[in-house]
CSV table of C-alpha atoms in Angstrom, one decimal:
chain,number,residue,atom,x,y,z
I,54,MET,CA,0.1,-0.1,0.3
I,55,LYS,CA,3.0,2.5,1.0
I,56,LEU,CA,4.3,2.3,-2.9
I,57,ILE,CA,1.3,2.8,-4.6
I,58,PHE,CA,0.2,5.0,-2.7
I,59,TYR,CA,4.1,6.7,-3.8
I,60,CYS,CA,4.3,6.5,-6.9
I,61,ILE,CA,0.6,7.7,-7.4
I,62,LEU,CA,2.2,10.8,-5.1
I,63,THR,CA,5.1,10.9,-7.3
I,64,GLY,CA,2.8,11.8,-10.4
I,65,ALA,CA,1.0,14.2,-8.2
I,66,ALA,CA,3.7,16.3,-8.3
I,67,TYR,CA,4.4,16.9,-11.1
I,68,ALA,CA,0.7,18.6,-11.2
I,69,PHE,CA,0.1,20.2,-8.1
I,70,PRO,CA,2.1,23.5,-6.5
I,71,GLY,CA,4.3,22.0,-2.8
I,72,MET,CA,3.6,18.1,-3.5
I,73,ARG,CA,6.7,17.3,-3.8
I,74,ASP,CA,7.7,19.2,-0.3
I,75,LEU,CA,4.2,17.7,1.1
I,76,GLN,CA,6.3,14.0,-0.6
I,77,ALA,CA,9.3,14.7,1.4
I,78,LYS,CA,7.1,15.0,4.7
I,79,ILE,CA,5.1,11.8,4.5
I,80,LEU,CA,8.5,9.8,3.5
I,81,GLN,CA,10.3,11.9,6.4
I,82,ARG,CA,7.9,10.5,8.9
I,83,GLN,CA,6.8,7.3,7.0
I,84,SER,CA,10.7,6.4,8.2
I,85,ALA,CA,11.5,8.9,11.6
I,86,ASN,CA,14.2,7.4,13.7
I,87,GLU,CA,12.8,7.6,17.4
I,88,GLU,CA,16.9,7.3,18.6
I,89,LEU,CA,18.3,10.0,20.5
I,90,VAL,CA,21.5,10.6,21.2
I,91,GLY,CA,23.5,12.5,23.7
I,92,ASP,CA,22.1,14.3,26.9
I,93,LEU,CA,19.2,13.7,25.0
I,94,THR,CA,18.7,10.6,26.2
I,95,ILE,CA,19.0,11.3,29.7
I,96,LEU,CA,16.9,14.4,29.7
I,97,ALA,CA,13.2,14.4,30.7
I,98,ASP,CA,11.3,16.8,27.8
I,99,SER,CA,10.5,19.3,31.0
I,100,ASP,CA,14.2,20.1,31.3
I,101,LEU,CA,15.2,20.8,27.5
I,102,THR,CA,15.7,24.0,26.5
I,103,SER,CA,14.6,25.6,23.1
I,104,THR,CA,17.5,23.9,21.6
I,105,GLY,CA,17.0,20.6,22.9
I,106,ARG,CA,13.8,20.5,21.8
I,107,LEU,CA,14.3,21.6,18.0
I,108,VAL,CA,17.3,19.2,17.8
I,109,LYS,CA,14.5,16.1,19.1
I,110,GLY,CA,11.6,17.4,16.8
I,111,ILE,CA,14.4,16.8,14.3
I,112,LEU,CA,15.9,13.9,15.6
I,113,THR,CA,11.9,12.5,15.8
I,114,GLY,CA,10.7,13.6,12.0
I,115,SER,CA,8.2,15.8,13.7
I,116,ASP,CA,10.3,19.4,13.2
I,117,ASN,CA,12.4,20.5,9.8
I,118,PRO,CA,15.5,19.6,8.9
I,119,GLN,CA,16.2,22.5,7.3
I,120,GLU,CA,16.3,26.3,7.5
I,121,LEU,CA,16.1,28.1,3.9
I,122,THR,CA,15.4,31.5,5.0
I,123,ALA,CA,16.6,33.1,7.5
I,124,VAL,CA,19.9,35.3,6.9
I,125,TYR,CA,21.5,38.1,8.7
I,126,SER,CA,20.4,41.9,6.9
I,127,ALA,CA,23.8,43.2,8.5
I,128,VAL,CA,26.3,41.9,10.5
I,129,PRO,CA,28.9,43.6,12.8
I,130,ASP,CA,32.0,43.9,12.7
I,131,LYS,CA,33.5,40.8,14.3
I,132,ASP,CA,35.4,42.4,16.5
I,133,SER,CA,32.4,44.5,17.3
I,134,PRO,CA,30.8,44.2,21.5
I,135,GLU,CA,27.7,43.8,19.0
I,136,CYS,CA,29.7,40.5,17.3
I,137,LYS,CA,30.5,39.3,20.2
I,138,ALA,CA,27.5,39.9,22.0
I,139,ASP,CA,25.6,37.5,19.0
I,140,THR,CA,26.8,33.5,19.6
I,141,CYS,CA,26.5,33.3,15.9
I,142,CYS,CA,27.9,36.2,14.1
I,143,ILE,CA,31.6,35.2,14.5
I,144,TRP,CA,29.6,31.7,12.4
I,145,LYS,CA,29.3,34.5,9.8
I,146,HIS,CA,32.0,35.6,9.1
I,147,ILE,CA,33.3,32.4,8.9
I,148,ALA,CA,31.0,30.6,7.0
I,149,ASP,CA,31.9,33.5,5.0
I,150,ASP,CA,35.1,32.7,4.7
I,151,MET,CA,34.4,29.0,4.5
I,152,ALA,CA,31.9,29.9,1.4
I,153,SER,CA,34.1,32.6,-0.6
I,154,LYS,CA,36.5,29.2,-1.5
I,155,MET,CA,34.1,26.2,-1.8
I,156,LYS,CA,33.3,27.0,-5.7
I,157,GLY,CA,34.9,27.3,-8.7
I,158,THR,CA,34.3,30.1,-12.0
I,159,ALA,CA,31.5,27.5,-13.5
I,160,GLY,CA,29.4,27.3,-10.4
I,161,ARG,CA,30.0,23.6,-9.1
I,162,CYS,CA,31.8,23.2,-5.4
I,163,ASN,CA,35.1,22.3,-6.2
I,164,GLY,CA,37.9,19.9,-4.0
I,165,LEU,CA,37.5,22.0,-0.6
I,166,ALA,CA,33.7,21.8,-0.1
I,167,ARG,CA,34.1,17.6,-0.3
I,168,GLN,CA,36.7,17.6,1.4
I,169,ALA,CA,35.1,19.4,3.8
I,170,VAL,CA,31.6,17.0,4.0
I,171,ARG,CA,34.5,13.9,4.0
I,172,MET,CA,35.9,15.3,7.3
I,173,GLY,CA,32.7,16.1,9.3
I,174,PHE,CA,31.7,12.7,8.1
I,175,HIS,CA,35.2,11.3,9.5
I,176,ASP,CA,35.4,13.2,13.1
I,177,ALA,CA,32.1,12.4,13.5
I,178,ALA,CA,31.3,8.8,12.6
I,179,THR,CA,34.7,7.9,14.9
I,180,TRP,CA,31.8,7.0,17.3
I,181,SER,CA,29.7,3.9,18.6
I,182,LYS,CA,27.4,3.0,21.0
I,183,GLY,CA,29.8,0.2,22.2
I,184,THR,CA,33.0,2.0,22.4
I,185,GLY,CA,32.4,3.6,25.2
I,186,GLU,CA,33.7,7.3,26.3
I,187,GLY,CA,35.5,9.5,23.5
I,188,GLY,CA,34.7,9.7,20.0
I,189,GLY,CA,31.9,11.3,17.8
I,190,SER,CA,31.9,15.8,16.9
I,191,ASP,CA,35.0,16.5,18.7
I,192,GLY,CA,37.3,17.9,16.4
I,193,SER,CA,39.9,15.0,17.6
I,194,LEU,CA,40.0,15.0,13.7
I,195,ILE,CA,42.7,17.8,12.8
I,196,LEU,CA,43.5,18.0,17.2
I,197,ALA,CA,45.5,15.0,17.1
I,198,ARG,CA,46.1,13.9,14.0
I,199,GLU,CA,43.7,11.2,12.4
I,200,CYS,CA,43.6,13.6,9.4
I,201,TRP,CA,47.1,12.5,8.8
I,202,ASP,CA,47.9,9.5,11.1
I,203,ARG,CA,44.5,7.4,9.3
I,204,ASP,CA,44.8,5.7,5.9
I,205,ILE,CA,41.3,5.9,6.1
I,206,ASN,CA,41.9,9.9,6.3
I,207,LYS,CA,43.9,10.3,2.9
I,208,GLY,CA,42.5,12.4,0.7
I,209,ILE,CA,41.9,14.9,2.8
I,210,GLU,CA,45.3,16.1,4.7
I,211,SER,CA,45.1,19.8,2.7
I,212,GLY,CA,41.9,20.7,3.2
I,213,CYS,CA,42.0,19.1,6.7
I,214,GLN,CA,45.3,22.1,6.7
I,215,GLN,CA,42.9,25.1,5.5
I,216,LEU,CA,41.0,24.3,8.3
I,217,GLN,CA,43.1,24.4,11.3
I,218,GLU,CA,44.7,27.2,9.4
I,219,LEU,CA,41.2,28.4,9.4
I,220,HIS,CA,41.0,27.8,13.3
I,221,GLU,CA,44.3,29.7,14.0
I,222,LYS,CA,42.2,32.8,12.9
I,223,TYR,CA,39.4,32.7,14.1
I,224,LYS,CA,40.0,30.3,17.7
I,225,SER,CA,40.4,33.8,19.5
I,226,HIS,CA,36.7,34.9,19.6
I,227,GLY,CA,35.9,31.0,21.3
I,228,VAL,CA,35.4,29.4,18.6
I,229,SER,CA,35.7,24.5,18.8
I,230,MET,CA,37.5,22.9,16.0
I,231,ALA,CA,34.4,20.5,16.5
I,232,ASP,CA,32.2,23.4,15.7
I,233,MET,CA,35.1,24.1,13.0
I,234,ILE,CA,34.4,20.8,11.1
I,235,GLN,CA,30.9,20.8,11.5
I,236,MET,CA,30.6,24.2,9.8
I,237,ALA,CA,32.3,23.6,7.3
I,238,ALA,CA,30.9,20.3,6.2
I,239,ASN,CA,27.6,21.9,6.6
I,240,VAL,CA,28.9,26.0,4.6
I,241,ALA,CA,30.3,22.8,1.9
I,242,THR,CA,26.5,21.3,1.1
I,243,VAL,CA,24.6,24.1,0.6
I,244,THR,CA,27.6,25.7,-2.0
I,245,CYS,CA,27.3,23.0,-4.4
I,246,PRO,CA,24.2,23.5,-6.3
I,247,LEU,CA,20.6,22.4,-5.7
I,248,GLY,CA,22.1,20.7,-1.6
I,249,PRO,CA,20.4,21.3,1.3
I,250,ARG,CA,20.5,24.6,3.9
I,251,VAL,CA,21.4,21.8,6.8
I,252,ARG,CA,20.1,23.3,10.4
I,253,SER,CA,23.9,23.8,12.0
I,254,PHE,CA,24.7,24.5,16.0
I,255,VAL,CA,27.4,25.0,17.7
I,256,GLY,CA,28.6,24.9,21.1
I,257,ARG,CA,31.0,21.7,21.3
I,258,LYS,CA,33.0,20.8,23.5
I,259,ASP,CA,36.9,20.2,21.1
I,260,SER,CA,38.7,17.2,22.4
I,261,SER,CA,42.5,16.5,21.3
I,262,ASN,CA,42.6,12.4,22.2
I,263,GLN,CA,42.6,10.2,19.3
I,264,ALA,CA,39.0,9.0,18.2
I,265,PRO,CA,38.5,4.9,18.9
I,266,ASP,CA,39.8,3.2,15.4
I,267,GLY,CA,38.4,2.0,13.2
I,268,LEU,CA,34.5,2.3,13.2
I,269,LEU,CA,34.5,4.2,9.7
I,270,PRO,CA,33.0,2.8,6.4
I,271,SER,CA,35.3,0.9,4.0
I,272,PRO,CA,34.1,1.6,-0.5
I,273,PHE,CA,34.4,-1.8,-0.3
I,274,ASP,CA,31.9,-3.1,2.3
I,275,SER,CA,28.6,-5.4,2.1
I,276,ALA,CA,25.5,-3.9,3.3
I,277,ASP,CA,25.6,-6.2,5.9
I,278,ARG,CA,28.8,-4.3,7.6
I,279,LEU,CA,27.6,-1.2,6.0
I,280,ILE,CA,24.2,-1.0,8.1
I,281,GLU,CA,25.4,-2.5,11.0
I,282,LEU,CA,28.3,-0.1,11.6
I,283,PHE,CA,25.7,2.9,11.1
I,284,SER,CA,23.0,1.3,13.0
I,285,ASN,CA,25.8,1.4,16.3
I,286,LYS,CA,26.0,5.2,15.3
I,287,THR,CA,21.9,4.9,15.8
I,288,ILE,CA,21.3,5.8,12.1
I,289,SER,CA,19.3,3.7,10.1
I,290,ALA,CA,19.3,1.7,7.5
I,291,ARG,CA,16.8,4.8,5.1
I,292,GLU,CA,19.7,7.1,6.3
I,293,LEU,CA,22.3,5.4,5.1
I,294,ALA,CA,21.3,5.7,2.6
I,295,ALA,CA,20.3,9.3,2.4
I,296,LEU,CA,23.8,9.6,3.9
I,297,VAL,CA,25.8,7.9,1.3
I,298,GLY,CA,24.0,9.7,-1.7
I,299,ALA,CA,26.8,12.5,-1.2
I,300,HIS,CA,28.7,11.3,-3.2
I,301,THR,CA,27.2,13.4,-5.9
I,302,THR,CA,29.9,15.6,-5.8
I,303,SER,CA,32.6,13.4,-5.1
I,304,GLN,CA,35.8,12.7,-7.3
I,305,GLN,CA,37.5,9.3,-6.5
I,306,PHE,CA,41.8,9.8,-6.6
I,307,PHE,CA,42.7,6.4,-4.4
I,308,VAL,CA,40.1,3.7,-4.5
I,309,ASP,CA,41.8,2.4,-7.2
I,310,PRO,CA,44.6,5.4,-8.6
I,311,ASN,CA,44.5,4.5,-12.4
I,312,ARG,CA,41.6,6.0,-12.5
I,313,ALA,CA,41.4,9.2,-10.8
I,314,GLY,CA,39.5,12.1,-10.9
I,315,ASP,CA,37.2,10.3,-12.3
I,316,PRO,CA,32.9,11.0,-10.8
I,317,GLN,CA,30.8,8.7,-9.0
I,318,ASP,CA,27.9,10.4,-11.1
I,319,SER,CA,28.5,12.2,-14.6
I,320,THR,CA,27.4,16.1,-12.2
I,321,PRO,CA,29.7,16.2,-9.8
I,322,GLY,CA,30.3,19.4,-8.0
I,323,VAL,CA,27.3,19.6,-7.7
I,324,TRP,CA,24.4,17.7,-5.3
I,325,ASP,CA,21.9,16.6,-7.3
I,326,VAL,CA,20.0,13.0,-7.4
I,327,GLU,CA,22.1,12.0,-10.4
I,328,PHE,CA,24.4,9.2,-8.6
I,329,TYR,CA,20.9,7.1,-7.1
I,330,GLY,CA,19.9,7.1,-10.9
I,331,GLN,CA,23.6,6.4,-12.0
I,332,THR,CA,25.2,3.6,-9.3
I,333,THR,CA,21.8,0.8,-9.8
I,334,ASP,CA,21.7,2.1,-14.1
I,335,PRO,CA,24.2,-0.3,-16.7
I,336,ASN,CA,25.0,1.9,-19.2
I,337,ALA,CA,25.7,4.4,-16.7
I,338,PRO,CA,28.9,7.4,-17.7
I,339,LYS,CA,32.1,5.4,-18.8
I,340,ARG,CA,33.5,8.2,-16.6
I,341,VAL,CA,31.1,7.9,-13.5
I,342,PHE,CA,32.8,4.9,-11.3
I,343,LYS,CA,31.1,3.3,-8.6
I,344,PHE,CA,32.0,2.4,-5.4
I,345,GLN,CA,31.2,-0.7,-4.9
I,346,SER,CA,29.8,-0.6,-1.2
I,347,ASP,CA,27.3,2.1,-2.5
I,348,VAL,CA,25.8,-0.5,-5.5
I,349,ASN,CA,25.5,-3.3,-2.7
I,350,LEU,CA,23.7,-1.0,-0.6
I,351,SER,CA,21.6,-0.2,-4.0
I,352,LYS,CA,21.0,-3.6,-3.9
I,353,ASP,CA,20.0,-4.5,-0.4
I,354,GLU,CA,16.0,-4.6,0.8
I,355,ARG,CA,16.7,-3.1,3.6
I,356,THR,CA,18.0,0.4,1.7
I,357,LYS,CA,16.4,-0.2,-1.9
I,358,GLY,CA,13.6,1.7,-1.3
I,359,ALA,CA,15.4,4.3,0.0
I,360,TRP,CA,17.0,4.4,-2.9
I,361,THR,CA,14.1,4.2,-5.4
I,362,ALA,CA,12.5,7.0,-3.6
I,363,PHE,CA,15.5,9.7,-3.7
I,364,SER,CA,16.4,8.8,-7.8
I,365,GLY,CA,15.0,10.7,-10.5
I,366,PRO,CA,13.0,14.5,-10.9
I,367,THR,CA,11.0,14.2,-7.9
I,368,GLY,CA,13.7,12.3,-5.6
I,369,GLN,CA,15.2,15.9,-4.7
I,370,ALA,CA,13.2,17.3,-2.5
I,371,PRO,CA,13.5,13.4,-0.5
I,372,TRP,CA,17.3,13.6,-0.3
I,373,ASN,CA,17.8,17.0,0.7
I,374,SER,CA,15.3,16.1,3.5
I,375,ALA,CA,16.1,12.9,4.2
I,376,TYR,CA,20.0,14.2,4.0
I,377,ALA,CA,20.1,16.8,6.5
I,378,ARG,CA,18.0,15.0,9.1
I,379,ALA,CA,21.0,11.6,9.2
I,380,TYR,CA,22.7,14.1,9.3
I,381,ILE,CA,22.6,16.7,12.1
I,382,ARG,CA,22.0,13.2,14.2
I,383,LEU,CA,25.7,12.4,12.5
I,384,SER,CA,27.0,16.0,13.0
I,385,LEU,CA,25.9,15.4,17.4
I,386,LEU,CA,26.9,11.7,18.1
I,387,GLY,CA,29.3,11.5,21.2
I,388,VAL,CA,28.3,15.5,22.0
I,389,SER,CA,27.0,15.3,26.1
I,390,ASN,CA,25.5,19.0,25.6
I,391,ILE,CA,23.7,19.0,22.6
I,392,ASN,CA,20.7,20.5,25.3
I,393,ASN,CA,23.3,23.8,25.6
I,394,LEU,CA,23.8,24.1,21.6
I,395,THR,CA,22.5,27.4,19.8
I,396,GLU,CA,21.4,27.1,16.4
I,397,CYS,CA,24.0,29.1,13.8
I,398,THR,CA,21.8,27.9,10.9
I,399,LYS,CA,21.7,31.3,10.1
I,400,ALA,CA,25.2,32.1,9.0
I,401,LEU,CA,24.9,29.5,6.4
I,402,PRO,CA,24.4,31.1,2.6
I,403,LEU,CA,20.9,30.5,1.0
I,404,PRO,CA,21.3,27.8,-1.3
I,405,VAL,CA,20.5,27.6,-4.1
I,406,THR,CA,17.6,25.6,-5.7
I,407,SER,CA,17.9,25.7,-9.8
I,408,PHE,CA,21.8,25.1,-11.8
I,409,THR,CA,22.7,24.3,-14.9
I,410,SER,CA,26.4,24.3,-15.3
I,411,PRO,CA,27.4,26.3,-17.8
I,412,ASP,CA,29.5,24.2,-19.5
I,413,LYS,CA,27.9,21.0,-19.9
I,414,GLU,CA,28.2,19.5,-23.4
I,415,LYS,CA,32.1,20.0,-22.1
I,416,LEU,CA,30.9,17.6,-18.9
I,417,ASP,CA,29.1,15.4,-20.1
I,418,GLU,CA,32.1,14.8,-22.9
I,419,PHE,CA,34.5,14.5,-19.4
I,420,ALA,CA,31.7,12.3,-18.1
I,421,ASN,CA,31.9,10.1,-21.1
I,422,GLY,CA,35.1,9.5,-21.7
I,423,GLY,CA,36.7,12.2,-23.5
I,424,LEU,CA,38.8,15.7,-22.1
I,425,ALA,CA,41.3,13.8,-19.3
I,426,SER,CA,42.9,16.5,-19.1
I,427,ALA,CA,40.2,18.3,-17.5
I,428,VAL,CA,40.3,16.4,-13.9
I,429,GLU,CA,41.6,19.3,-12.8
I,430,SER,CA,39.2,21.9,-14.0
I,431,VAL,CA,35.9,20.0,-12.9
I,432,SER,CA,38.0,19.1,-9.7
I,433,GLN,CA,38.4,22.5,-8.7
I,434,GLY,CA,34.2,23.2,-10.0
I,435,ASN,CA,35.7,26.0,-13.1
I,436,ILE,CA,34.5,25.5,-16.4
I,437,VAL,CA,35.9,23.0,-18.7
I,438,GLY,CA,37.2,24.0,-21.7
């Protein structure tokens, strides 16, 4: 019955304004994950702050994980008393600084943006229900040099270095490295065309102790391994299917060095749903590189339904919402003071809701195996000439 209703609904989305948003909300509620994280697991509703109530509502499916309109009409100077009095003011300056480095001349997000998303994952996902204290969104990716010391982090070292330098620039304003990493991931996501504006919270605590090792996924993992790994992080199979969609913007360089620079869908640097359809398409463009782990998830009965729902022209809204909700959960793993965080989504850039690459024909040629010399231009989000 759910499948029949979904098919009717996706058809109706073309005919009635607002139906795609309704579709997304219904899919959210059908797949709501009631499991809480951090201090929300022990606090009574009567003890929750406005942030605590909001995060609880987001995690359980009753509140919107995206904030698409709240902005600063004017932002005070970063060293002014007015900025110091507003927790989010300095994050507006930081987010603008980040965003200015994350997009190329074609309007697509670049290699730094992709690294920032991956850094957010790799700091946060070093937590599990079975590993006790330590790990999660605590800044240890950089502060404990996990970025440079662990092979699983290969490929994000230059991004970690840039973020370390940015933290040095702003640390006198009291910002944590843990927040810096998660804010960078959310700035990158919304900087990528069509990406969601994920609700963003600050106030995490830093740790210079290395997080538990062995808790990050491999591109060769089976669906069983991935689903179990993320279940132990409170992340459901459907949420996992939404999170791996971040591969839509990526280019791989190390899984198969012989194909360095190949993207995981035909529109690298654009946060669209091409990844989902092209992962399952045997006739996908020649250069599209498919992680075996993604192929495994696309076929598994526990994730296949979500994969299908996120595919095609009606998949963008459901996926953006599902991704935002799942990423908020991920970004709060290991955080013990969620109730005392501050929402600073208004510091983020506004989303780019419509986009066509100005060099679409050349990008298509690249995706289909041509223009081998264009790898660097594509990586930097620049126009392929």
